[in-house]
Amino acid sequence: MIAPWTPGRRAITVAAVTLLAVGTAGASGAAPVAGPAWHKGIPPIATPWTAEVGPGNALPEYPRPQLVRSRWLNLNGVWEFAKAAVDEAPPVGRELGERVLVPYPIESALSGIQRHEDRMFYRRTFTVPAGWNVGRGQRLVLHFGAVDYDAKVWVNGTQVATHRGGYDGFDIDVTDALAGQGPQELIVWAEDLTDATGQPIGKQRRVSDRGIFYQGSSGIWRTVWMEPVAASSISSLATTPDLAASELKIKVNAVRGDGLTVKAVARSNGRAVGTVTGAAGTDLRLPVPAARLWSPDSPFLYDLDVTLLSGGKAVDTVRSYFGMREIGTTKGADGKLRIALNGRILFNMATLDQGFWPDGLNTAPTDAGLRFDLRQHKEMGFNAVRKHIKVEPDRWYYWADRLGLLVWQDMPAANTGPIPEPWRGQFEAELHEMVREHQSWTSIVAWVPFNEGWGEWDRAATGRIADEVKAQDPSRLVNAHSGVNCCNSHGDSGRGDVVDFHQYLGPASPAPDANRVSIDGEHGGFGLKTSNHMWFGDGHAYEMEPDSATLTRRYVENQRAVITAAASCGISAAIYTQITDVEGELNGFWTYDRQVAKMDLKQVRAVNREIIAKADGTAGNVPQPPPGTPGLTGIAFYPLDGTAEDAAGDHDATAVGGPAYVAGKSGQGIELDGSTQYLDAGAPVLDTATDYTASAWVKLDRADGAFQTVVSQDGPSNSDFFLQYSGADQRFAMSFAGVRALAPGKPETGRWYHLTGVRDSVLGELRVYVDGELAGRTGACLPQAAPTGNTVIGRGKYGGNPVDYLDGTVDQVHLYDRALSAAEIRELHDSGR
């Protein structure tokens, strides 16, 4: 089992670095140098680690756990800082007027700046230890964990690098720019226009919207450090476990490695278990006999020693580690395709993890804080985490590996609209770089290129991108578009390994298909206000609760529905929103400052573990619906002919709000004003616990972004179903709350349409027919509850309120206690009734 990384104890620390005028004592304890001093800002709320952060304790840990060398120097600490102008020359040899604590983004309190700048300069000096022999067989490499967004770097006035991309790191060989043995000047320029461009930004905005987007983070936000390396040296490792062969696929890339050899040794608790030797830059197979497998319940990791050899002599050596695990899919006993870890079905129970902090924004205040969020996942019984449209520092994935969490890794989105054409190539380049840089983390099991269609410009392009990510990394799942049913999505491309729906409060319940598993990509969102622990002093959630006990109860109730969704629908994962509050979002298990747990975490753990245990693909029996009433009249028929009988059997429809009878599709119909008018059957006509069909002729007076309901039946909070015009999609639909079977095109106003919605519980789907033809279908496999509210014509119910009034004319409404066949629906349409 791999031990905690401790190379920082052997490193030269920040105290040994020559600092510019920062108002702090040097390594020798001499008097402070005169000049501006760094001062920590005051965040609206503080974490348990805020007070620990200072010039000598700014993320001192070794930043690259998968490629470790013993000699290194951390450049985090106090740097000079200044706002920069467009095309301004670097301030070579010139002191800057402010002080910033690197690597905390400048908008954060921990940086000491606590404001946004579009462009900025950082400046400091460093001294290369004489024992590193740089220039005498050794090279000096400068590493930047991440700079948001465009960066330029100068050493001693010589520009040594440019870089674009806010979530990936870059390395620079600065040997040739060094000047003698004394202090060396380092200047970094950064530009971050955030949401004013098409760059990938995730949830960042220049100014928080107090909603689902947050204060952005600019400039240096991950560790800056340097190390000496040999002229020929290891630059990267790529490892992929192969359980079938009991081997580790390994590729060791090297700088100036042509003709050199690598030797890799796998160790278990210090004992060598496998060795391989081969050419640098080639694919090698390292045997791992009788491999001990990594899983969330047993996150065992092997140590890995890699040596670069020239003529049999070691020229570079690094330490790393790996886990033996395999992610894939398999069919359960119920015949549905499900996610499998190491060949066995394992339900992924996750939270949505945004990775924001009230003191450090994009950057966790300390490594202990970074670990805290992941540790809480384990304490609460989760086995997975969705890293939501953000990429974390390497140590976050290291802790996920060690603690045993399955990571679904999102690509940071651009703005919510389509990415402008000039930025699309940059988005794709950053996506593939994210995959390349993170290809060896044991914990990562899935890549997610798009979220809810944000930035998506074309459904075919989304499918192509998913295919290309899969080709780049065939060892993991690819979730082409999380929340494909939601928001800005262009629809299902059919590509990737996953069908992913979002539904608040949910859970979502898409069904797997022949080639793709299905997951609930986001659900939940129950909230609670916690005095003195809210970023804005107030906030919101999808459903606010009055106290912790109620919040816990609603969570447990909601999670038990996940068990039903897994059994009835075959979902393989569920992702609850979210691990902590973030700014105005108050739907976390923990407050944003990580000071208060908002639920009874023992109950949280119990239900989460129950889900993982029970959602195992066990075969279940789908109840068969009764045969229903034969014929095309149905159990209720409303001809809506004014003075004529408006019902069949015992069902009457009472006009509410004074709607008028006008010329209909057949005889008269009833015209509704879109604001207050509807018809109420006075009772639940349809048994929503089984199959049913609703049909009507409808003519819309407007077709814009507003929802309009033709027929529905009231439930406790939302309508049990909506036969509707979906304003969000501007199409006809048969829907449950958050689930829609959509027709393909926008209807015209002033034209009669025959609209039919079918609930088929056996197939687990909703279908919508327009003018007698099947127009759309969607998975809806969760069983519905028995009816509780009245059947209504011309409005819906959502969040406990009447909504979505019809603006148009409706006629010839039929209700059936069975799922009509396609032939029957065509016959009904052709009859004009």
Coordinates of N, CA and C in Angstrom, one line a residue, residues 567-743:
A567 N -33.7 0.0 -9.9 CA -34.4 -1.3 -10.1 C -35.3 -1.3 -11.4
S568 N -36.1 -0.2 -11.5 CA -37.1 -0.1 -12.5 C -36.6 0.3 -13.9
C569 N -35.6 1.2 -13.8 CA -35.1 1.9 -15.0 C -33.7 1.4 -15.5
G570 N -33.0 1.0 -14.5 CA -31.6 0.5 -14.8 C -30.5 1.5 -14.8
I571 N -30.8 2.7 -14.1 CA -29.7 3.7 -14.0 C -28.5 3.1 -13.2
S572 N -27.3 3.5 -13.6 CA -26.1 2.9 -13.0 C -25.4 3.9 -12.1
A573 N -25.9 5.1 -12.0 CA -25.2 6.1 -11.2 C -26.2 7.2 -10.9
A574 N -26.0 7.9 -9.7 CA -26.8 9.0 -9.3 C -25.9 10.0 -8.7
I575 N -26.1 11.3 -9.1 CA -25.2 12.4 -8.6 C -26.1 13.4 -7.9
Y576 N -25.9 13.6 -6.6 CA -26.7 14.5 -5.8 C -26.0 15.8 -5.8
T577 N -26.8 16.9 -5.9 CA -26.3 18.3 -5.8 C -26.6 18.8 -4.4
Q578 N -25.5 19.0 -3.6 CA -24.1 19.0 -3.9 C -23.3 18.8 -2.6
I579 N -22.0 18.7 -2.6 CA -21.2 18.4 -1.4 C -21.2 19.5 -0.5
T580 N -21.1 20.8 -1.0 CA -21.1 22.0 -0.1 C -22.0 23.0 -0.7
D581 N -22.5 24.0 0.1 CA -23.0 25.2 -0.5 C -21.9 25.9 -1.3
V582 N -22.3 26.7 -2.3 CA -21.4 27.5 -3.1 C -22.1 28.9 -3.3
E583 N -21.5 29.9 -2.7 CA -22.0 31.3 -2.8 C -23.5 31.3 -2.5
G584 N -24.3 31.6 -3.4 CA -25.8 31.7 -3.2 C -26.5 30.4 -3.2
E585 N -25.8 29.3 -3.6 CA -26.5 28.0 -3.6 C -26.3 27.4 -2.2
L586 N -27.5 27.1 -1.6 CA -27.5 26.6 -0.2 C -27.9 25.1 -0.1
N587 N -27.6 24.3 -1.2 CA -28.0 23.0 -1.2 C -26.9 21.9 -0.9
G588 N -26.0 22.3 -0.1 CA -24.9 21.4 0.3 C -25.2 20.6 1.5
F589 N -24.4 19.5 1.6 CA -24.4 18.7 2.9 C -23.7 19.6 4.0
W590 N -22.7 20.4 3.5 CA -21.9 21.3 4.3 C -22.1 22.7 3.9
T591 N -22.0 23.6 4.8 CA -22.0 25.0 4.5 C -20.7 25.3 3.6
Y592 N -20.8 26.4 2.9 CA -19.7 26.8 2.0 C -18.4 26.9 2.7
D593 N -18.4 27.3 4.0 CA -17.1 27.4 4.8 C -16.7 26.1 5.4
R594 N -17.4 25.0 5.1 CA -17.0 23.7 5.7 C -17.0 23.7 7.2
Q595 N -17.9 24.6 7.8 CA -17.9 24.6 9.3 C -19.1 23.9 9.8
V596 N -20.2 23.7 9.1 CA -21.4 23.1 9.6 C -21.9 22.0 8.7
A597 N -22.1 20.8 9.3 CA -22.8 19.8 8.5 C -24.3 20.0 8.7
K598 N -25.1 20.1 7.6 CA -26.4 20.5 7.6 C -27.4 19.4 7.7
M599 N -27.0 18.1 7.6 CA -27.9 17.0 7.7 C -27.3 16.1 8.8
D600 N -28.1 15.1 9.2 CA -27.7 14.0 10.0 C -26.9 13.0 9.1
L601 N -25.6 13.1 9.2 CA -24.7 12.4 8.3 C -24.8 10.9 8.5
K602 N -25.2 10.4 9.6 CA -25.4 9.0 9.8 C -26.5 8.5 9.0
Q603 N -27.6 9.2 8.9 CA -28.7 8.8 8.0 C -28.3 8.9 6.6
V604 N -27.6 9.9 6.2 CA -27.1 10.1 4.9 C -26.3 8.8 4.5
R605 N -25.3 8.5 5.3 CA -24.5 7.3 5.0 C -25.3 6.0 4.9
A606 N -26.3 5.8 5.8 CA -27.1 4.6 5.8 C -27.8 4.4 4.4
V607 N -28.5 5.5 4.0 CA -29.2 5.3 2.7 C -28.3 5.2 1.5
N608 N -27.2 5.9 1.5 CA -26.3 5.8 0.4 C -25.7 4.4 0.3
R609 N -25.3 3.8 1.4 CA -24.8 2.4 1.4 C -25.9 1.5 1.0
E610 N -27.1 1.7 1.4 CA -28.3 0.9 1.0 C -28.4 0.9 -0.6
I611 N -28.3 2.1 -1.1 CA -28.4 2.2 -2.6 C -27.4 1.4 -3.3
I612 N -26.1 1.5 -2.9 CA -25.0 0.8 -3.5 C -25.2 -0.7 -3.4
A613 N -25.7 -1.1 -2.2 CA -25.9 -2.6 -2.0 C -27.1 -3.1 -2.9
K614 N -28.2 -2.3 -3.0 CA -29.4 -2.9 -3.7 C -29.4 -2.7 -5.2
A615 N -28.7 -1.6 -5.7 CA -28.7 -1.3 -7.1 C -27.7 -2.2 -7.8
D616 N -28.0 -3.5 -7.9 CA -27.0 -4.4 -8.4 C -27.5 -5.1 -9.6
G617 N -28.5 -4.6 -10.3 CA -29.0 -5.3 -11.5 C -29.9 -6.5 -11.3
T618 N -30.3 -6.7 -10.1 CA -31.2 -7.9 -9.8 C -32.5 -7.8 -10.7
A619 N -32.9 -8.9 -11.2 CA -34.1 -8.9 -12.0 C -35.3 -8.5 -11.2
G620 N -36.2 -7.7 -11.8 CA -37.4 -7.3 -11.1 C -38.6 -7.6 -12.0
N621 N -39.8 -7.6 -11.4 CA -41.0 -7.9 -12.1 C -41.7 -6.6 -12.4
V622 N -42.0 -6.3 -13.7 CA -42.7 -5.1 -14.0 C -44.2 -5.4 -14.0
P623 N -45.0 -4.7 -13.1 CA -46.4 -5.1 -13.1 C -47.1 -4.9 -14.4
Q624 N -47.9 -5.8 -14.8 CA -48.6 -5.7 -16.1 C -49.9 -5.0 -15.9
P625 N -50.2 -4.0 -16.8 CA -51.4 -3.2 -16.6 C -52.7 -4.0 -16.9
P626 N -53.8 -3.6 -16.4 CA -55.1 -4.2 -16.8 C -55.4 -4.0 -18.2
P627 N -56.3 -4.7 -18.9 CA -56.5 -4.5 -20.3 C -57.1 -3.2 -20.6
G628 N -57.9 -2.6 -19.8 CA -58.5 -1.3 -20.1 C -59.8 -1.4 -20.8
T629 N -60.4 -0.3 -21.0 CA -61.7 -0.2 -21.7 C -61.5 -0.3 -23.2
P630 N -62.1 -1.2 -23.9 CA -62.0 -1.2 -25.4 C -62.6 -0.1 -26.1
G631 N -62.3 0.1 -27.4 CA -62.9 1.1 -28.2 C -62.2 2.5 -28.2
L632 N -62.6 3.4 -29.0 CA -61.9 4.7 -29.1 C -62.7 5.8 -28.5
T633 N -63.8 5.5 -27.8 CA -64.4 6.6 -27.1 C -63.7 6.9 -25.8
G634 N -63.2 5.9 -25.1 CA -62.4 6.1 -23.9 C -63.2 6.1 -22.7
I635 N -62.6 6.3 -21.5 CA -63.4 6.3 -20.3 C -63.9 7.7 -20.0
A636 N -63.5 8.7 -20.8 CA -64.1 10.0 -20.7 C -63.9 10.7 -22.1
F637 N -64.9 11.3 -22.6 CA -64.9 12.0 -23.9 C -65.5 13.4 -23.7
Y638 N -64.8 14.4 -24.0 CA -65.3 15.8 -23.9 C -65.4 16.4 -25.3
P639 N -66.6 16.4 -25.9 CA -66.7 17.0 -27.3 C -66.6 18.5 -27.3
L640 N -66.9 19.1 -26.1 CA -66.8 20.6 -25.9 C -67.6 21.3 -26.9
D641 N -68.9 20.9 -27.0 CA -69.8 21.5 -28.0 C -70.8 22.5 -27.3
G642 N -70.4 23.1 -26.2 CA -71.3 24.1 -25.6 C -72.5 23.5 -24.9
T643 N -73.6 23.6 -25.5 CA -74.9 23.1 -24.9 C -75.0 21.6 -25.0
A644 N -74.1 21.0 -25.9 CA -74.2 19.5 -26.0 C -73.6 18.9 -24.7
E645 N -73.8 17.6 -24.6 CA -73.3 16.9 -23.4 C -71.7 16.9 -23.6
D646 N -71.0 17.3 -22.6 CA -69.6 17.4 -22.6 C -68.8 16.2 -22.0
A647 N -69.5 15.2 -21.8 CA -68.8 14.1 -21.2 C -69.4 12.7 -21.5
A648 N -68.7 11.7 -21.3 CA -69.2 10.3 -21.4 C -69.2 9.7 -20.0
G649 N -70.1 8.9 -19.7 CA -70.2 8.4 -18.4 C -70.5 9.4 -17.3
D650 N -69.8 9.4 -16.2 CA -70.0 10.3 -15.1 C -69.1 11.5 -15.0
H651 N -68.4 11.7 -16.1 CA -67.3 12.7 -16.0 C -67.8 14.0 -16.7
D652 N -67.9 15.1 -15.9 CA -68.2 16.4 -16.4 C -67.0 17.3 -16.3
A653 N -67.0 18.3 -17.1 CA -65.9 19.3 -17.1 C -66.5 20.7 -16.8
T654 N -66.1 21.3 -15.7 CA -66.6 22.6 -15.3 C -65.7 23.7 -15.8
A655 N -66.3 24.6 -16.5 CA -65.5 25.7 -17.0 C -65.1 26.7 -15.9
V656 N -63.8 27.1 -15.8 CA -63.3 28.0 -14.8 C -62.8 29.3 -15.5
G657 N -63.2 30.4 -15.0 CA -62.7 31.7 -15.6 C -63.4 32.2 -16.8
G658 N -64.6 31.6 -17.2 CA -65.4 32.1 -18.2 C -64.9 31.9 -19.6
P659 N -64.3 30.7 -20.0 CA -63.9 30.6 -21.4 C -65.1 30.5 -22.4
A660 N -64.8 30.8 -23.6 CA -65.9 31.0 -24.6 C -65.9 29.7 -25.5
Y661 N -67.1 29.4 -26.0 CA -67.3 28.3 -27.0 C -67.1 29.0 -28.4
V662 N -66.3 28.4 -29.2 CA -66.1 29.0 -30.6 C -66.1 27.8 -31.6
A663 N -65.9 28.1 -32.8 CA -65.9 27.1 -33.8 C -64.7 26.2 -33.5
G664 N -65.0 24.9 -33.5 CA -63.9 23.9 -33.1 C -63.5 23.1 -34.3
K665 N -62.8 22.1 -34.0 CA -62.3 21.1 -35.1 C -63.6 20.4 -35.6
S666 N -64.5 20.0 -34.7 CA -65.7 19.3 -35.1 C -66.8 20.0 -34.3
G667 N -67.6 20.8 -34.9 CA -68.6 21.5 -34.2 C -68.0 22.6 -33.4
Q668 N -68.2 22.7 -32.1 CA -67.6 23.7 -31.3 C -66.4 23.2 -30.5
G669 N -65.5 24.1 -30.1 CA -64.5 23.9 -29.2 C -64.5 25.0 -28.2
I670 N -63.6 24.9 -27.2 CA -63.5 25.9 -26.2 C -62.2 26.7 -26.3
E671 N -62.4 28.1 -26.3 CA -61.2 28.9 -26.4 C -60.8 29.4 -25.0
L672 N -59.4 29.3 -24.8 CA -58.9 29.6 -23.5 C -57.9 30.8 -23.6
D673 N -57.8 31.6 -22.6 CA -57.1 32.9 -22.8 C -55.6 32.9 -22.4
G674 N -55.1 31.7 -21.9 CA -53.7 31.7 -21.6 C -53.3 32.2 -20.3
S675 N -54.3 32.6 -19.4 CA -53.9 33.2 -18.2 C -54.7 32.7 -17.0
T676 N -56.0 32.5 -17.2 CA -56.9 32.1 -16.0 C -57.9 31.0 -16.3
Q677 N -58.1 30.7 -17.6 CA -59.2 29.9 -18.0 C -58.8 28.4 -18.2
Y678 N -59.7 27.5 -17.7 CA -59.4 26.1 -18.0 C -60.7 25.3 -17.7
L679 N -60.7 24.0 -17.9 CA -61.8 23.2 -17.5 C -61.3 22.1 -16.5
D680 N -62.2 21.9 -15.5 CA -61.8 21.0 -14.4 C -62.8 19.8 -14.3
A681 N -62.3 18.6 -14.4 CA -63.1 17.4 -14.4 C -63.7 17.2 -13.0
G682 N -63.1 17.8 -11.9 CA -63.7 17.6 -10.6 C -63.2 16.4 -9.9
A683 N -62.4 15.6 -10.6 CA -61.9 14.3 -10.0 C -60.8 13.8 -10.8
P684 N -60.0 12.9 -10.3 CA -59.0 12.2 -11.1 C -59.6 11.2 -12.0
V685 N -59.6 11.4 -13.3 CA -60.2 10.5 -14.3 C -59.3 9.3 -14.6
L686 N -58.0 9.6 -14.7 CA -57.0 8.6 -15.1 C -56.3 8.0 -13.9
D687 N -56.1 6.7 -13.9 CA -55.3 6.0 -12.9 C -53.8 6.1 -13.3
T688 N -53.1 7.0 -12.8 CA -51.7 7.3 -13.2 C -50.8 6.2 -12.7
A689 N -51.2 5.3 -11.9 CA -50.3 4.2 -11.5 C -50.2 3.1 -12.5
T690 N -50.9 3.2 -13.6 CA -50.8 2.2 -14.7 C -50.8 2.9 -16.0
D691 N -51.2 2.2 -17.1 CA -51.1 2.8 -18.5 C -52.3 3.8 -18.7
Y692 N -52.1 4.8 -19.5 CA -53.2 5.7 -19.9 C -52.8 6.4 -21.2
T693 N -53.8 7.0 -21.8 CA -53.6 7.9 -23.0 C -54.5 9.1 -22.9
A694 N -54.0 10.2 -23.3 CA -54.8 11.5 -23.4 C -54.7 12.0 -24.8
S695 N -55.8 12.4 -25.4 CA -55.8 12.9 -26.8 C -56.7 14.1 -26.9
A696 N -56.3 15.0 -27.8 CA -57.2 16.2 -28.0 C -56.8 16.9 -29.4
W697 N -57.7 17.6 -29.9 CA -57.4 18.5 -31.0 C -57.1 19.9 -30.4
V698 N -56.0 20.6 -30.9 CA -55.6 21.8 -30.3 C -55.2 22.8 -31.4
K699 N -55.5 24.1 -31.2 CA -55.0 25.1 -32.1 C -54.4 26.2 -31.2
L700 N -53.1 26.5 -31.4 CA -52.4 27.5 -30.6 C -52.6 28.9 -31.1
D701 N -52.8 29.9 -30.2 CA -52.8 31.3 -30.6 C -51.4 31.9 -30.5
R702 N -50.5 31.3 -29.8 CA -49.2 31.7 -29.8 C -48.3 30.5 -29.5
A703 N -47.0 30.6 -30.0 CA -46.1 29.5 -29.8 C -44.7 30.1 -29.6
D704 N -44.5 30.5 -28.3 CA -43.2 31.2 -28.0 C -42.5 30.4 -26.9
G705 N -41.9 31.1 -26.0 CA -41.1 30.4 -24.9 C -41.9 30.0 -23.7
A706 N -43.2 30.3 -23.7 CA -44.1 29.9 -22.6 C -44.6 28.5 -22.7
F707 N -44.7 27.8 -21.6 CA -45.3 26.4 -21.6 C -46.8 26.6 -21.7
Q708 N -47.5 25.7 -22.4 CA -48.9 25.6 -22.4 C -49.4 24.2 -22.3
T709 N -50.3 23.9 -21.4 CA -50.8 22.6 -21.1 C -52.2 22.4 -21.8
V710 N -52.3 21.3 -22.5 CA -53.6 20.9 -23.2 C -54.4 20.1 -22.2
V711 N -53.8 19.0 -21.7 CA -54.5 18.1 -20.8 C -53.5 17.7 -19.7
S712 N -53.9 17.7 -18.4 CA -53.0 17.2 -17.4 C -53.9 16.7 -16.2
Q713 N -53.2 16.2 -15.2 CA -53.9 15.7 -14.0 C -53.1 16.1 -12.8
D714 N -53.7 16.9 -11.9 CA -53.0 17.4 -10.7 C -52.4 16.3 -9.8
G715 N -51.2 16.5 -9.4 CA -50.6 15.6 -8.4 C -50.3 16.4 -7.2
P716 N -49.7 15.9 -6.2 CA -49.5 16.6 -4.9 C -48.7 17.9 -5.1
S717 N -47.7 17.9 -5.9 CA -46.9 19.2 -6.1 C -46.9 19.5 -7.6
N718 N -46.7 18.5 -8.5 CA -46.7 18.8 -9.9 C -47.8 17.9 -10.6
S719 N -48.1 18.3 -11.8 CA -49.1 17.5 -12.6 C -48.5 16.1 -12.7
D720 N -49.4 15.1 -12.6 CA -48.9 13.7 -12.9 C -48.4 13.5 -14.3
F721 N -48.9 14.2 -15.2 CA -48.4 14.3 -16.6 C -48.9 15.6 -17.3
F722 N -48.2 15.9 -18.3 CA -48.5 17.1 -19.1 C -48.6 16.7 -20.6
L723 N -49.8 16.8 -21.2 CA -49.9 16.8 -22.7 C -49.8 18.3 -23.0
Q724 N -48.7 18.7 -23.7 CA -48.4 20.1 -23.7 C -47.7 20.7 -24.9
Y725 N -47.6 22.0 -24.9 CA -46.6 22.7 -25.8 C -45.5 23.1 -24.9
S726 N -44.3 22.6 -25.1 CA -43.1 22.9 -24.3 C -42.5 24.1 -24.8
G727 N -42.6 25.2 -24.0 CA -42.0 26.5 -24.4 C -40.5 26.4 -24.4
A728 N -39.9 25.6 -23.5 CA -38.4 25.6 -23.5 C -37.9 25.0 -24.8
D729 N -38.7 24.1 -25.4 CA -38.2 23.4 -26.7 C -39.0 23.9 -27.9
Q730 N -40.2 24.6 -27.6 CA -41.1 25.1 -28.7 C -41.5 24.0 -29.6
R731 N -41.9 22.9 -28.9 CA -42.4 21.7 -29.5 C -43.5 21.1 -28.7
F732 N -44.4 20.3 -29.3 CA -45.4 19.5 -28.6 C -44.7 18.5 -27.8
A733 N -45.3 18.1 -26.7 CA -44.6 17.0 -25.8 C -45.6 16.3 -25.0
M734 N -45.3 15.1 -24.6 CA -45.9 14.3 -23.5 C -44.9 14.2 -22.4
S735 N -45.2 14.8 -21.2 CA -44.2 15.0 -20.2 C -44.6 14.5 -18.8
F736 N -43.5 14.1 -18.1 CA -43.6 14.2 -16.6 C -42.7 15.4 -16.3
A737 N -42.7 15.8 -15.0 CA -41.9 16.9 -14.6 C -40.4 16.5 -14.8
G738 N -39.7 17.2 -15.7 CA -38.3 17.0 -16.0 C -38.1 15.9 -17.1
V739 N -39.1 15.3 -17.6 CA -39.0 14.3 -18.6 C -39.9 14.6 -19.7
R740 N -39.5 14.7 -21.0 CA -40.3 15.0 -22.1 C -40.1 14.2 -23.3
A741 N -41.2 13.6 -23.9 CA -41.1 13.1 -25.2 C -41.5 14.2 -26.2
L742 N -40.6 14.6 -27.0 CA -40.7 15.8 -27.8 C -41.0 15.5 -29.2
A743 N -41.9 16.3 -29.8 CA -42.1 16.2 -31.3 C -41.0 16.9 -31.9

